PDB file of C-alpha atoms in Angstrom:
ATOM      1  CA  MET A  18    -120.586 -86.146  -5.949  1.00 52.00           C
ATOM      2  CA  LEU A  19    -117.122 -84.623  -5.322  1.00 56.00           C
ATOM      3  CA  ARG A  20    -115.814 -88.010  -4.148  1.00 61.00           C
ATOM      4  CA  ASP A  21    -116.966 -89.624  -7.383  1.00 74.00           C
ATOM      5  CA  LYS A  22    -115.171 -86.921  -9.356  1.00 82.00           C
ATOM      6  CA  ARG A  23    -111.935 -87.580  -7.473  1.00 80.00           C
ATOM      7  CA  ALA A  24    -112.218 -91.314  -8.138  1.00 83.00           C
ATOM      8  CA  GLN A  25    -112.960 -90.683 -11.815  1.00 87.00           C
ATOM      9  CA  SER A  26    -110.004 -88.304 -12.020  1.00 85.00           C
ATOM     10  CA  ARG A  27    -107.709 -90.937 -10.453  1.00 86.00           C
ATOM     11  CA  ARG A  28    -108.881 -93.563 -12.936  1.00 87.00           C
ATOM     12  CA  ARG A  29    -108.324 -91.237 -15.904  1.00 87.00           C
ATOM     13  CA  LEU A  30    -104.847 -90.348 -14.665  1.00 85.00           C
ATOM     14  CA  ASP A  31    -104.015 -94.009 -13.991  1.00 85.00           C
ATOM     15  CA  GLN A  32    -105.006 -94.835 -17.579  1.00 85.00           C
ATOM     16  CA  ARG A  33    -102.946 -91.942 -18.897  1.00 81.00           C
ATOM     17  CA  PHE A  34     -99.868 -92.939 -16.903  1.00 78.00           C
ATOM     18  CA  GLY A  35    -100.335 -96.569 -17.898  1.00 79.00           C
ATOM     19  CA  ARG A  36     -99.970 -95.648 -21.563  1.00 74.00           C
ATOM     20  CA  HIS A  37     -96.460 -94.388 -20.889  1.00 70.00           C
ATOM     21  CA  GLY A  38     -95.217 -97.666 -19.456  1.00 68.00           C
ATOM     22  CA  ASP A  39     -91.938 -97.824 -17.582  1.00 71.00           C
ATOM     23  CA  LEU A  40     -90.133 -94.503 -17.874  1.00 71.00           C
ATOM     24  CA  ALA A  41     -87.010 -95.733 -16.059  1.00 66.00           C
ATOM     25  CA  HIS A  42     -85.229 -95.897 -19.415  1.00 72.00           C
ATOM     26  CA  LEU A  43     -85.426 -92.081 -19.460  1.00 77.00           C
ATOM     27  CA  ALA A  44     -83.313 -91.702 -16.326  1.00 84.00           C
ATOM     28  CA  PRO A  45     -80.671 -89.013 -16.859  1.00 90.00           C
ATOM     29  CA  PRO A  46     -77.280 -90.170 -18.079  1.00 90.00           C
ATOM     30  CA  PRO A  47     -74.427 -89.914 -15.529  1.00 93.00           C
ATOM     31  CA  GLN A  48     -73.243 -86.552 -16.905  1.00 95.00           C
ATOM     32  CA  GLY A  49     -76.808 -85.249 -17.155  1.00 95.00           C
ATOM     33  CA  TRP A  50     -78.943 -84.540 -20.191  1.00 95.00           C
ATOM     34  CA  ILE A  51     -77.495 -81.101 -20.881  1.00 97.00           C
ATOM     35  CA  ARG A  52     -73.886 -82.251 -21.147  1.00 97.00           C
ATOM     36  CA  THR A  53     -74.828 -85.445 -22.996  1.00 96.00           C
ATOM     37  CA  LEU A  54     -76.942 -83.596 -25.579  1.00 96.00           C
ATOM     38  CA  ARG A  55     -74.419 -80.801 -25.915  1.00 94.00           C
ATOM     39  CA  ASP A  56     -71.578 -83.277 -26.514  1.00 95.00           C
ATOM     40  CA  SER A  57     -73.692 -85.291 -28.953  1.00 95.00           C
ATOM     41  CA  LEU A  58     -74.388 -82.135 -30.935  1.00 94.00           C
ATOM     42  CA  GLY A  59     -70.708 -81.136 -30.923  1.00 95.00           C
ATOM     43  CA  MET A  60     -71.648 -77.951 -29.075  1.00 96.00           C
ATOM     44  CA  THR A  61     -69.153 -76.348 -26.684  1.00 97.00           C
ATOM     45  CA  GLY A  62     -70.096 -74.762 -23.402  1.00 97.00           C
ATOM     46  CA  GLY A  63     -69.361 -71.405 -25.006  1.00 97.00           C
ATOM     47  CA  ASP A  64     -71.732 -72.211 -27.873  1.00 98.00           C
ATOM     48  CA  LEU A  65     -74.522 -73.065 -25.454  1.00 98.00           C
ATOM     49  CA  ALA A  66     -73.809 -69.959 -23.401  1.00 98.00           C
ATOM     50  CA  ARG A  67     -74.122 -67.734 -26.487  1.00 98.00           C
ATOM     51  CA  ARG A  68     -77.364 -69.415 -27.481  1.00 98.00           C
ATOM     52  CA  MET A  69     -78.700 -68.853 -23.959  1.00 98.00           C
ATOM     53  CA  GLY A  70     -77.351 -65.331 -23.641  1.00 97.00           C
ATOM     54  CA  VAL A  71     -75.296 -66.094 -20.518  1.00 98.00           C
ATOM     55  CA  HIS A  72     -71.605 -65.919 -19.663  1.00 98.00           C
ATOM     56  CA  PRO A  73     -69.714 -69.138 -20.576  1.00 97.00           C
ATOM     57  CA  SER A  74     -68.740 -69.632 -16.924  1.00 97.00           C
ATOM     58  CA  ARG A  75     -72.436 -70.333 -16.152  1.00 98.00           C
ATOM     59  CA  ILE A  76     -72.556 -73.537 -18.225  1.00 98.00           C
ATOM     60  CA  PRO A  77     -70.540 -75.785 -15.850  1.00 98.00           C
ATOM     61  CA  ALA A  78     -72.687 -74.496 -12.952  1.00 98.00           C
ATOM     62  CA  ILE A  79     -75.870 -75.202 -14.935  1.00 98.00           C
ATOM     63  CA  GLU A  80     -74.706 -78.718 -15.804  1.00 98.00           C
ATOM     64  CA  ARG A  81     -73.724 -79.363 -12.171  1.00 98.00           C
ATOM     65  CA  GLY A  82     -77.094 -78.018 -11.030  1.00 98.00           C
ATOM     66  CA  GLU A  83     -78.837 -80.518 -13.272  1.00 97.00           C
ATOM     67  CA  ARG A  84     -76.805 -83.438 -11.897  1.00 97.00           C
ATOM     68  CA  GLU A  85     -77.368 -82.297  -8.299  1.00 97.00           C
ATOM     69  CA  LEU A  86     -81.078 -81.661  -8.913  1.00 96.00           C
ATOM     70  CA  THR A  87     -80.803 -78.010  -7.883  1.00 98.00           C
ATOM     71  CA  LEU A  88     -81.329 -76.436 -11.308  1.00 97.00           C
ATOM     72  CA  LYS A  89     -84.452 -74.296 -11.502  1.00 97.00           C
ATOM     73  CA  LEU A  90     -87.112 -75.297 -14.017  1.00 97.00           C
ATOM     74  CA  ASP A  91     -87.012 -71.903 -15.717  1.00 97.00           C
ATOM     75  CA  THR A  92     -83.264 -72.306 -16.328  1.00 98.00           C
ATOM     76  CA  LEU A  93     -83.773 -75.853 -17.584  1.00 97.00           C
ATOM     77  CA  THR A  94     -86.462 -74.546 -19.940  1.00 98.00           C
ATOM     78  CA  ARG A  95     -84.029 -71.960 -21.322  1.00 98.00           C
ATOM     79  CA  VAL A  96     -81.349 -74.650 -21.782  1.00 98.00           C
ATOM     80  CA  ALA A  97     -83.826 -76.913 -23.572  1.00 98.00           C
ATOM     81  CA  ASP A  98     -84.785 -74.075 -25.896  1.00 98.00           C
ATOM     82  CA  ALA A  99     -81.112 -73.308 -26.617  1.00 98.00           C
ATOM     83  CA  LEU A 100     -80.574 -76.989 -27.438  1.00 97.00           C
ATOM     84  CA  ASN A 101     -83.678 -76.994 -29.671  1.00 96.00           C
ATOM     85  CA  CYS A 102     -85.362 -79.435 -27.301  1.00 95.00           C
ATOM     86  CA  ASP A 103     -88.695 -79.580 -25.501  1.00 94.00           C
ATOM     87  CA  LEU A 104     -88.645 -79.862 -21.746  1.00 94.00           C
ATOM     88  CA  VAL A 105     -91.035 -82.580 -20.632  1.00 88.00           C
ATOM     89  CA  TYR A 106     -91.977 -82.318 -16.962  1.00 87.00           C
ATOM     90  CA  ALA A 107     -94.116 -84.925 -15.247  1.00 84.00           C
ATOM     91  CA  LEU A 108     -94.664 -86.545 -11.896  1.00 85.00           C
ATOM     92  CA  VAL A 109     -95.260 -90.205 -12.707  1.00 83.00           C
ATOM     93  CA  PRO A 110     -96.731 -92.283  -9.872  1.00 86.00           C
ATOM     94  CA  ARG A 111     -94.793 -95.432  -9.008  1.00 83.00           C
ATOM     95  CA  THR A 112     -98.081 -97.311  -8.605  1.00 86.00           C
ATOM     96  CA  SER A 113    -101.670 -96.589  -9.557  1.00 89.00           C
ATOM     97  CA  LEU A 114    -103.350 -93.637  -7.878  1.00 91.00           C
ATOM     98  CA  ASP A 115    -106.303 -95.843  -6.927  1.00 91.00           C
ATOM     99  CA  GLY A 116    -103.827 -98.285  -5.372  1.00 92.00           C
ATOM    100  CA  MET A 117    -102.172 -95.508  -3.371  1.00 94.00           C
ATOM    101  CA  VAL A 118    -105.543 -94.354  -2.040  1.00 93.00           C
ATOM    102  CA  ALA A 119    -106.570 -97.922  -1.181  1.00 93.00           C
ATOM    103  CA  ASP A 120    -103.262 -98.568   0.633  1.00 94.00           C
ATOM    104  CA  GLN A 121    -103.492 -95.326   2.606  1.00 94.00           C
ATOM    105  CA  ALA A 122    -107.112 -96.026   3.554  1.00 94.00           C
ATOM    106  CA  ARG A 123    -106.171 -99.509   4.740  1.00 94.00           C
ATOM    107  CA  ARG A 124    -103.246 -98.174   6.812  1.00 92.00           C
ATOM    108  CA  ARG A 125    -105.538 -95.614   8.440  1.00 91.00           C
ATOM    109  CA  ALA A 126    -108.191 -98.268   9.122  1.00 91.00           C
ATOM    110  CA  VAL A 127    -105.667-100.679  10.674  1.00 91.00           C
ATOM    111  CA  LYS A 128    -104.235 -97.918  12.863  1.00 88.00           C
ATOM    112  CA  HIS A 129    -107.692 -96.803  13.953  1.00 86.00           C
ATOM    113  CA  LEU A 130    -108.945-100.319  14.680  1.00 87.00           C
ATOM    114  CA  ARG A 131    -105.793-101.306  16.570  1.00 83.00           C
ATOM    115  CA  ASN A 132    -107.008 -99.065  19.407  1.00 73.00           C
ATOM    116  CA  VAL A 133    -110.494-100.568  19.241  1.00 70.00           C
ATOM    117  CA  VAL A 134    -109.099-104.109  19.465  1.00 67.00           C
ATOM    118  CA  VAL A 135    -106.997-103.202  22.515  1.00 60.00           C
ATOM    119  CA  HIS A 136    -110.056-101.764  24.278  1.00 57.00           C
ATOM    120  CA  SER A 137    -112.119-104.796  23.312  1.00 59.00           C
ATOM    121  CA  GLN A 138    -109.507-107.124  24.781  1.00 54.00           C
ATOM    122  CA  LEU A 139    -109.470-105.108  27.995  1.00 48.00           C
ATOM    123  CA  GLU A 140    -113.218-105.670  28.241  1.00 55.00           C
ATOM    124  CA  ASP A 141    -112.882-109.399  27.434  1.00 56.00           C
ATOM    125  CA  GLN A 142    -114.579-108.943  24.062  1.00 64.00           C
ATOM    126  CA  GLU A 143    -112.342-110.866  21.687  1.00 70.00           C
ATOM    127  CA  VAL A 144    -112.498-109.903  18.010  1.00 68.00           C
ATOM    128  CA  THR A 145    -111.948-112.799  15.606  1.00 77.00           C
ATOM    129  CA  PRO A 146    -109.446-112.344  12.753  1.00 77.00           C
ATOM    130  CA  ASP A 147    -112.277-112.617  10.201  1.00 82.00           C
ATOM    131  CA  ASP A 148    -114.339-109.976  12.010  1.00 82.00           C
ATOM    132  CA  LEU A 149    -111.324-107.700  12.269  1.00 84.00           C
ATOM    133  CA  GLU A 150    -110.557-108.075   8.571  1.00 88.00           C
ATOM    134  CA  ALA A 151    -114.162-107.242   7.666  1.00 89.00           C
ATOM    135  CA  GLN A 152    -114.064-104.202   9.937  1.00 88.00           C
ATOM    136  CA  ILE A 153    -110.781-103.059   8.346  1.00 90.00           C
ATOM    137  CA  ASP A 154    -112.281-103.422   4.859  1.00 92.00           C
ATOM    138  CA  ASP A 155    -115.411-101.490   5.833  1.00 91.00           C
ATOM    139  CA  LEU A 156    -113.498 -98.701   7.535  1.00 90.00           C
ATOM    140  CA  ALA A 157    -110.944 -98.499   4.696  1.00 92.00           C
ATOM    141  CA  TYR A 158    -113.839 -98.041   2.273  1.00 91.00           C
ATOM    142  CA  GLU A 159    -115.095 -95.137   4.383  1.00 90.00           C
ATOM    143  CA  PHE A 160    -111.628 -93.587   4.675  1.00 90.00           C
ATOM    144  CA  ARG A 161    -111.238 -93.702   0.869  1.00 88.00           C
ATOM    145  CA  ARG A 162    -114.186 -91.380   0.593  1.00 85.00           C
ATOM    146  CA  ARG A 163    -112.928 -88.862   3.171  1.00 84.00           C
ATOM    147  CA  ARG A 164    -111.138 -85.636   2.391  1.00 84.00           C
ATOM    148  CA  ASP A 165    -108.715 -86.074   5.308  1.00 88.00           C
ATOM    149  CA  LEU A 166    -107.376 -89.429   4.109  1.00 90.00           C
ATOM    150  CA  TRP A 167    -103.766 -88.197   3.967  1.00 91.00           C
ATOM    151  CA  ARG A 168    -103.839 -86.233   7.208  1.00 87.00           C
ATOM    152  CA  THR A 169    -101.563 -87.678   9.861  1.00 75.00           C
ATOM    153  CA  GLU A 170    -103.063 -88.433  13.206  1.00 58.00           C
TER     154      GLU A 170
END
């Protein structure tokens, strides 16, 4: 039952992410969003500092923190509010969640069966490529349903 819920959740999320298409066009500009928006609005660093209630010397550090990816989310939220913007925060998978689970399950199955094949060869029990592929598919299906799928061995 829980496994079915996880699969359903993945499918719903995959559909939701799919609606957003390629978000690469939203990559931050070279100077960062804060500086770009501030400049576009004709707002000085001092203006932003007053709106945020911080000392003007903080603004270059905030803008640098954004570019270097060290700015805290709570600070970025305050900056967005001062710029009359909404902060949109999301982790967008590079591929489908179902695809990621299937790939991980297959990797685990291949790794697991590699040892089995070696032992079989030592005992003169050759496994044909078709048999091996079927075994990988079967084991990958089982791994997909396991809670420890992402655990390293």
